[in-house]
PDB file of C-alpha atoms in Angstrom:
ATOM      1  CA  MET A 144      68.695   8.207  -6.973  1.00  0.00           C
ATOM      2  CA  PHE A 145      66.407   6.362  -9.429  1.00  0.00           C
ATOM      3  CA  GLY A 146      64.993   9.490 -10.969  1.00  0.00           C
ATOM      4  CA  LEU A 147      62.233   9.939  -8.371  1.00  0.00           C
ATOM      5  CA  PRO A 148      61.521  13.442  -7.185  1.00  0.00           C
ATOM      6  CA  SER A 149      62.609  14.143  -3.689  1.00  0.00           C
ATOM      7  CA  LYS A 150      59.925  14.896  -1.121  1.00  0.00           C
ATOM      8  CA  LYS A 151      60.168  18.326   0.307  1.00  0.00           C
ATOM      9  CA  ARG A 152      58.562  19.550   3.447  1.00  0.00           C
ATOM     10  CA  GLY A 153      55.188  21.264   2.767  1.00  0.00           C
ATOM     11  CA  THR A 154      54.518  19.693  -0.641  1.00  0.00           C
ATOM     12  CA  LEU A 155      52.419  16.746   0.620  1.00  0.00           C
ATOM     13  CA  SER A 156      48.746  17.122  -0.278  1.00  0.00           C
ATOM     14  CA  GLY A 157      45.832  15.848   1.827  1.00  0.00           C
ATOM     15  CA  PHE A 158      43.003  16.907   4.072  1.00  0.00           C
ATOM     16  CA  THR A 159      43.288  18.274   7.544  1.00  0.00           C
ATOM     17  CA  LEU A 160      41.324  16.844  10.423  1.00  0.00           C
ATOM     18  CA  LEU A 161      39.185  19.997  10.454  1.00  0.00           C
ATOM     19  CA  GLU A 162      38.274  19.620   6.756  1.00  0.00           C
ATOM     20  CA  VAL A 163      37.330  15.955   7.180  1.00  0.00           C
ATOM     21  CA  SER A 164      35.268  16.775  10.293  1.00  0.00           C
ATOM     22  CA  LEU A 165      33.366  19.512   8.460  1.00  0.00           C
ATOM     23  CA  ALA A 166      32.647  17.227   5.509  1.00  0.00           C
ATOM     24  CA  VAL A 167      31.317  14.504   7.828  1.00  0.00           C
ATOM     25  CA  LEU A 168      29.194  17.090   9.651  1.00  0.00           C
ATOM     26  CA  VAL A 169      27.640  18.397   6.406  1.00  0.00           C
ATOM     27  CA  VAL A 170      26.899  14.850   5.170  1.00  0.00           C
ATOM     28  CA  GLY A 171      25.357  14.007   8.565  1.00  0.00           C
ATOM     29  CA  ILE A 172      23.067  17.045   8.457  1.00  0.00           C
ATOM     30  CA  LEU A 173      21.946  16.249   4.897  1.00  0.00           C
ATOM     31  CA  PHE A 174      21.305  12.632   5.859  1.00  0.00           C
ATOM     32  CA  SER A 175      19.248  13.581   8.938  1.00  0.00           C
ATOM     33  CA  VAL A 176      17.055  15.845   6.787  1.00  0.00           C
ATOM     34  CA  ALA A 177      16.610  13.291   3.990  1.00  0.00           C
ATOM     35  CA  VAL A 178      15.741  10.205   6.088  1.00  0.00           C
ATOM     36  CA  PRO A 179      12.326  11.372   7.416  1.00  0.00           C
ATOM     37  CA  ASP A 180      11.281  12.481   3.927  1.00  0.00           C
ATOM     38  CA  LEU A 181      12.416   9.129   2.540  1.00  0.00           C
ATOM     39  CA  ARG A 182      10.292   7.309   5.152  1.00  0.00           C
ATOM     40  CA  ARG A 183       7.210   9.328   4.125  1.00  0.00           C
ATOM     41  CA  CYS A 184       7.884   8.609   0.460  1.00  0.00           C
ATOM     42  CA  LEU A 185       8.283   4.868   1.092  1.00  0.00           C
ATOM     43  CA  GLY A 186       5.092   4.890   3.170  1.00  0.00           C
ATOM     44  CA  ARG A 187       3.125   6.487   0.346  1.00  0.00           C
ATOM     45  CA  CYS A 188       4.560   3.908  -2.094  1.00  0.00           C
ATOM     46  CA  ARG A 189       3.533   1.032   0.216  1.00  0.00           C
ATOM     47  CA  LEU A 190       0.050   2.567   0.492  1.00  0.00           C
ATOM     48  CA  GLN A 191      -0.336   2.866  -3.293  1.00  0.00           C
ATOM     49  CA  THR A 192       0.901  -0.695  -3.791  1.00  0.00           C
ATOM     50  CA  ALA A 193      -1.530  -2.056  -1.182  1.00  0.00           C
ATOM     51  CA  ALA A 194      -4.449  -0.141  -2.749  1.00  0.00           C
ATOM     52  CA  ASP A 195      -3.546  -1.403  -6.232  1.00  0.00           C
ATOM     53  CA  GLN A 196      -3.256  -4.978  -4.963  1.00  0.00           C
ATOM     54  CA  LEU A 197      -6.649  -4.753  -3.243  1.00  0.00           C
ATOM     55  CA  ALA A 198      -8.262  -3.372  -6.409  1.00  0.00           C
ATOM     56  CA  GLY A 199      -6.704  -6.225  -8.394  1.00  0.00           C
ATOM     57  CA  ASP A 200      -7.936  -8.819  -5.893  1.00  0.00           C
ATOM     58  CA  ILE A 201     -11.472  -7.390  -6.089  1.00  0.00           C
ATOM     59  CA  ARG A 202     -11.372  -7.618  -9.897  1.00  0.00           C
ATOM     60  CA  GLU A 203      -9.975 -11.156  -9.722  1.00  0.00           C
ATOM     61  CA  THR A 204     -12.681 -12.291  -7.287  1.00  0.00           C
ATOM     62  CA  SER A 205     -15.320 -10.763  -9.554  1.00  0.00           C
ATOM     63  CA  GLN A 206     -13.878 -12.739 -12.460  1.00  0.00           C
ATOM     64  CA  LEU A 207     -13.871 -15.981 -10.420  1.00  0.00           C
ATOM     65  CA  ALA A 208     -17.566 -15.513  -9.611  1.00  0.00           C
ATOM     66  CA  LEU A 209     -18.333 -14.804 -13.274  1.00  0.00           C
ATOM     67  CA  ASN A 210     -16.289 -17.759 -14.607  1.00  0.00           C
ATOM     68  CA  GLU A 211     -17.949 -20.215 -12.226  1.00  0.00           C
ATOM     69  CA  GLU A 212     -21.341 -18.462 -12.406  1.00  0.00           C
ATOM     70  CA  SER A 213     -21.309 -18.612  -8.628  1.00  0.00           C
ATOM     71  CA  SER A 214     -22.624 -16.226  -6.016  1.00  0.00           C
ATOM     72  CA  LEU A 215     -20.507 -17.915  -3.332  1.00  0.00           C
ATOM     73  CA  TYR A 216     -17.460 -15.636  -3.593  1.00  0.00           C
ATOM     74  CA  PHE A 217     -16.859 -12.751  -1.208  1.00  0.00           C
ATOM     75  CA  ILE A 218     -14.079 -10.703   0.361  1.00  0.00           C
ATOM     76  CA  LYS A 219     -14.037 -10.351   4.140  1.00  0.00           C
ATOM     77  CA  PHE A 220     -12.196  -7.281   5.456  1.00  0.00           C
ATOM     78  CA  TYR A 221     -10.613  -7.167   8.903  1.00  0.00           C
ATOM     79  CA  PRO A 222      -9.891  -3.514   9.759  1.00  0.00           C
ATOM     80  CA  SER A 223      -7.265  -2.338  12.222  1.00  0.00           C
ATOM     81  CA  PRO A 224      -5.673  -3.907  14.237  1.00  0.00           C
ATOM     82  CA  SER A 225      -5.742  -6.994  11.967  1.00  0.00           C
ATOM     83  CA  ASN A 226      -5.154  -5.052   8.716  1.00  0.00           C
ATOM     84  CA  ALA A 227      -5.981  -8.003   6.504  1.00  0.00           C
ATOM     85  CA  TYR A 228      -8.581  -9.301   4.084  1.00  0.00           C
ATOM     86  CA  TYR A 229      -9.537 -12.737   2.861  1.00  0.00           C
ATOM     87  CA  VAL A 230     -11.010 -13.848  -0.448  1.00  0.00           C
ATOM     88  CA  LYS A 231     -13.429 -16.620   0.476  1.00  0.00           C
ATOM     89  CA  LYS A 232     -15.879 -19.010  -1.113  1.00  0.00           C
ATOM     90  CA  SER A 233     -18.906 -20.137   0.869  1.00  0.00           C
ATOM     91  CA  ALA A 234     -18.980 -23.892   1.472  1.00  0.00           C
ATOM     92  CA  ASN A 235     -20.082 -26.435   4.060  1.00  0.00           C
ATOM     93  CA  PRO A 236     -19.140 -26.679   6.888  1.00  0.00           C
ATOM     94  CA  GLY A 237     -17.537 -23.214   6.561  1.00  0.00           C
ATOM     95  CA  PRO A 238     -16.111 -20.823   3.981  1.00  0.00           C
ATOM     96  CA  LEU A 239     -12.964 -21.826   2.125  1.00  0.00           C
ATOM     97  CA  VAL A 240     -10.149 -19.284   2.098  1.00  0.00           C
ATOM     98  CA  VAL A 241      -9.090 -18.732  -1.497  1.00  0.00           C
ATOM     99  CA  LYS A 242      -6.532 -16.048  -0.681  1.00  0.00           C
ATOM    100  CA  ALA A 243      -5.359 -14.372   2.536  1.00  0.00           C
ATOM    101  CA  VAL A 244      -3.683 -10.958   2.376  1.00  0.00           C
ATOM    102  CA  SER A 245      -2.031  -9.058   5.215  1.00  0.00           C
ATOM    103  CA  LEU A 246      -1.377  -5.429   4.411  1.00  0.00           C
ATOM    104  CA  PRO A 247       2.249  -4.236   4.449  1.00  0.00           C
ATOM    105  CA  SER A 248       3.718  -2.847   7.636  1.00  0.00           C
ATOM    106  CA  GLY A 249       2.607   0.750   8.136  1.00  0.00           C
ATOM    107  CA  VAL A 250      -0.529   0.425   5.967  1.00  0.00           C
ATOM    108  CA  VAL A 251      -3.757   0.467   7.990  1.00  0.00           C
ATOM    109  CA  LEU A 252      -7.101  -0.873   6.793  1.00  0.00           C
ATOM    110  CA  GLU A 253      -9.011   2.014   8.306  1.00  0.00           C
ATOM    111  CA  ASN A 254     -12.600   1.106   7.457  1.00  0.00           C
ATOM    112  CA  THR A 255     -15.103  -0.198   4.918  1.00  0.00           C
ATOM    113  CA  ASN A 256     -18.727   0.713   4.393  1.00  0.00           C
ATOM    114  CA  PHE A 257     -19.753  -2.782   3.266  1.00  0.00           C
ATOM    115  CA  SER A 258     -22.278  -4.619   5.433  1.00  0.00           C
ATOM    116  CA  ASN A 259     -20.360  -6.761   7.963  1.00  0.00           C
ATOM    117  CA  HIS A 260     -17.149  -5.686   6.165  1.00  0.00           C
ATOM    118  CA  GLU A 261     -17.973  -8.169   3.377  1.00  0.00           C
ATOM    119  CA  LEU A 262     -17.963  -7.489  -0.349  1.00  0.00           C
ATOM    120  CA  ARG A 263     -20.136 -10.153  -1.999  1.00  0.00           C
ATOM    121  CA  PHE A 264     -20.434 -10.963  -5.697  1.00  0.00           C
ATOM    122  CA  SER A 265     -23.336 -12.200  -7.815  1.00  0.00           C
ATOM    123  CA  ALA A 266     -23.092 -15.069 -10.296  1.00  0.00           C
ATOM    124  CA  LYS A 267     -22.608 -12.400 -12.986  1.00  0.00           C
ATOM    125  CA  GLY A 268     -19.464 -11.150 -11.258  1.00  0.00           C
ATOM    126  CA  THR A 269     -20.961  -7.847 -10.140  1.00  0.00           C
ATOM    127  CA  PRO A 270     -20.831  -6.765  -6.501  1.00  0.00           C
ATOM    128  CA  THR A 271     -24.101  -7.057  -4.601  1.00  0.00           C
ATOM    129  CA  ALA A 272     -23.478  -3.560  -3.184  1.00  0.00           C
ATOM    130  CA  GLY A 273     -21.080  -0.745  -3.917  1.00  0.00           C
ATOM    131  CA  GLY A 274     -18.799   0.717  -1.313  1.00  0.00           C
ATOM    132  CA  THR A 275     -15.409   1.991  -0.304  1.00  0.00           C
ATOM    133  CA  VAL A 276     -12.384   0.548   1.475  1.00  0.00           C
ATOM    134  CA  THR A 277     -10.277   3.187   3.224  1.00  0.00           C
ATOM    135  CA  LEU A 278      -6.533   2.595   3.588  1.00  0.00           C
ATOM    136  CA  ARG A 279      -4.174   4.871   5.528  1.00  0.00           C
ATOM    137  CA  ASP A 280      -0.412   5.168   5.658  1.00  0.00           C
ATOM    138  CA  GLY A 281       0.645   5.156   9.298  1.00  0.00           C
ATOM    139  CA  VAL A 282       3.766   7.263   8.636  1.00  0.00           C
ATOM    140  CA  SER A 283       2.567  10.095   6.409  1.00  0.00           C
ATOM    141  CA  GLY A 284      -1.111   9.909   7.361  1.00  0.00           C
ATOM    142  CA  SER A 285      -2.189   9.946   3.697  1.00  0.00           C
ATOM    143  CA  PHE A 286      -5.247   7.994   2.553  1.00  0.00           C
ATOM    144  CA  LYS A 287      -6.215   5.892  -0.448  1.00  0.00           C
ATOM    145  CA  TYR A 288      -9.769   4.871  -1.235  1.00  0.00           C
ATOM    146  CA  VAL A 289     -10.615   1.715  -3.166  1.00  0.00           C
ATOM    147  CA  ILE A 290     -14.057   2.443  -4.593  1.00  0.00           C
ATOM    148  CA  VAL A 291     -16.345  -0.267  -5.971  1.00  0.00           C
ATOM    149  CA  ALA A 292     -19.301   0.813  -8.135  1.00  0.00           C
ATOM    150  CA  ALA A 293     -22.535  -0.986  -7.292  1.00  0.00           C
ATOM    151  CA  VAL A 294     -24.091  -1.425 -10.714  1.00  0.00           C
ATOM    152  CA  THR A 295     -21.094  -1.857 -12.998  1.00  0.00           C
ATOM    153  CA  GLY A 296     -18.600  -3.360 -10.558  1.00  0.00           C
ATOM    154  CA  ARG A 297     -15.967  -0.857 -11.662  1.00  0.00           C
ATOM    155  CA  VAL A 298     -13.071  -0.722  -9.197  1.00  0.00           C
ATOM    156  CA  ARG A 299     -10.881   2.342  -8.900  1.00  0.00           C
ATOM    157  CA  VAL A 300      -8.270   3.746  -6.527  1.00  0.00           C
ATOM    158  CA  SER A 301      -8.556   7.396  -5.535  1.00  0.00           C
ATOM    159  CA  ASP A 302      -6.846   9.915  -3.274  1.00  0.00           C
ATOM    160  CA  GLN A 303     -10.272  11.417  -2.503  1.00  0.00           C
ATOM    161  CA  PRO A 304     -13.270   9.707  -0.892  1.00  0.00           C
ATOM    162  CA  PRO A 305     -16.427   9.496  -3.001  1.00  0.00           C
ATOM    163  CA  LYS A 306     -18.546  12.607  -2.482  1.00  0.00           C
ATOM    164  CA  ASN A 307     -21.923  10.886  -2.756  1.00  0.00           C
ATOM    165  CA  VAL A 308     -23.636   7.594  -3.441  1.00  0.00           C
ATOM    166  CA  GLU A 309     -23.601   8.139  -7.211  1.00  0.00           C
ATOM    167  CA  ASP A 310     -19.768   8.247  -7.136  1.00  0.00           C
ATOM    168  CA  ILE A 311     -19.695   4.733  -5.718  1.00  0.00           C
TER     169      ILE A 311
END
């Protein structure tokens, strides 16, 4: 009537219920395979971020001690289940908390080899002892090691633990 084509039986295009069901099934299978891998990837990213932040906080605390020429600064580590560390400055009646850090969900502060889990700094900004902080991702089980050199105070993040005392 107005120049529109007439609809004929069998010329309508679309998807059948079977085609839609198969497409949803394929997408569901791909999604179920991708989600666990995505969780592992996000866990490793959280672990790397936490290790980098810890290394930065160690460097910052070293710089505070150097700037103030003070041997009162230290970092107290609280391994699992607390999974936290505090940057502190010794004072009377007790230490002042300069910064408190809780590790992200899924990141575990596994262990440190510092005496009493404390990393102390001299008035020159160097650590009084070298050591390693071990972080673990609870999802993927991968580790990161924040290694502090005793003499130079160099801080680095590694996927491998130090092999011997000279590496620290």
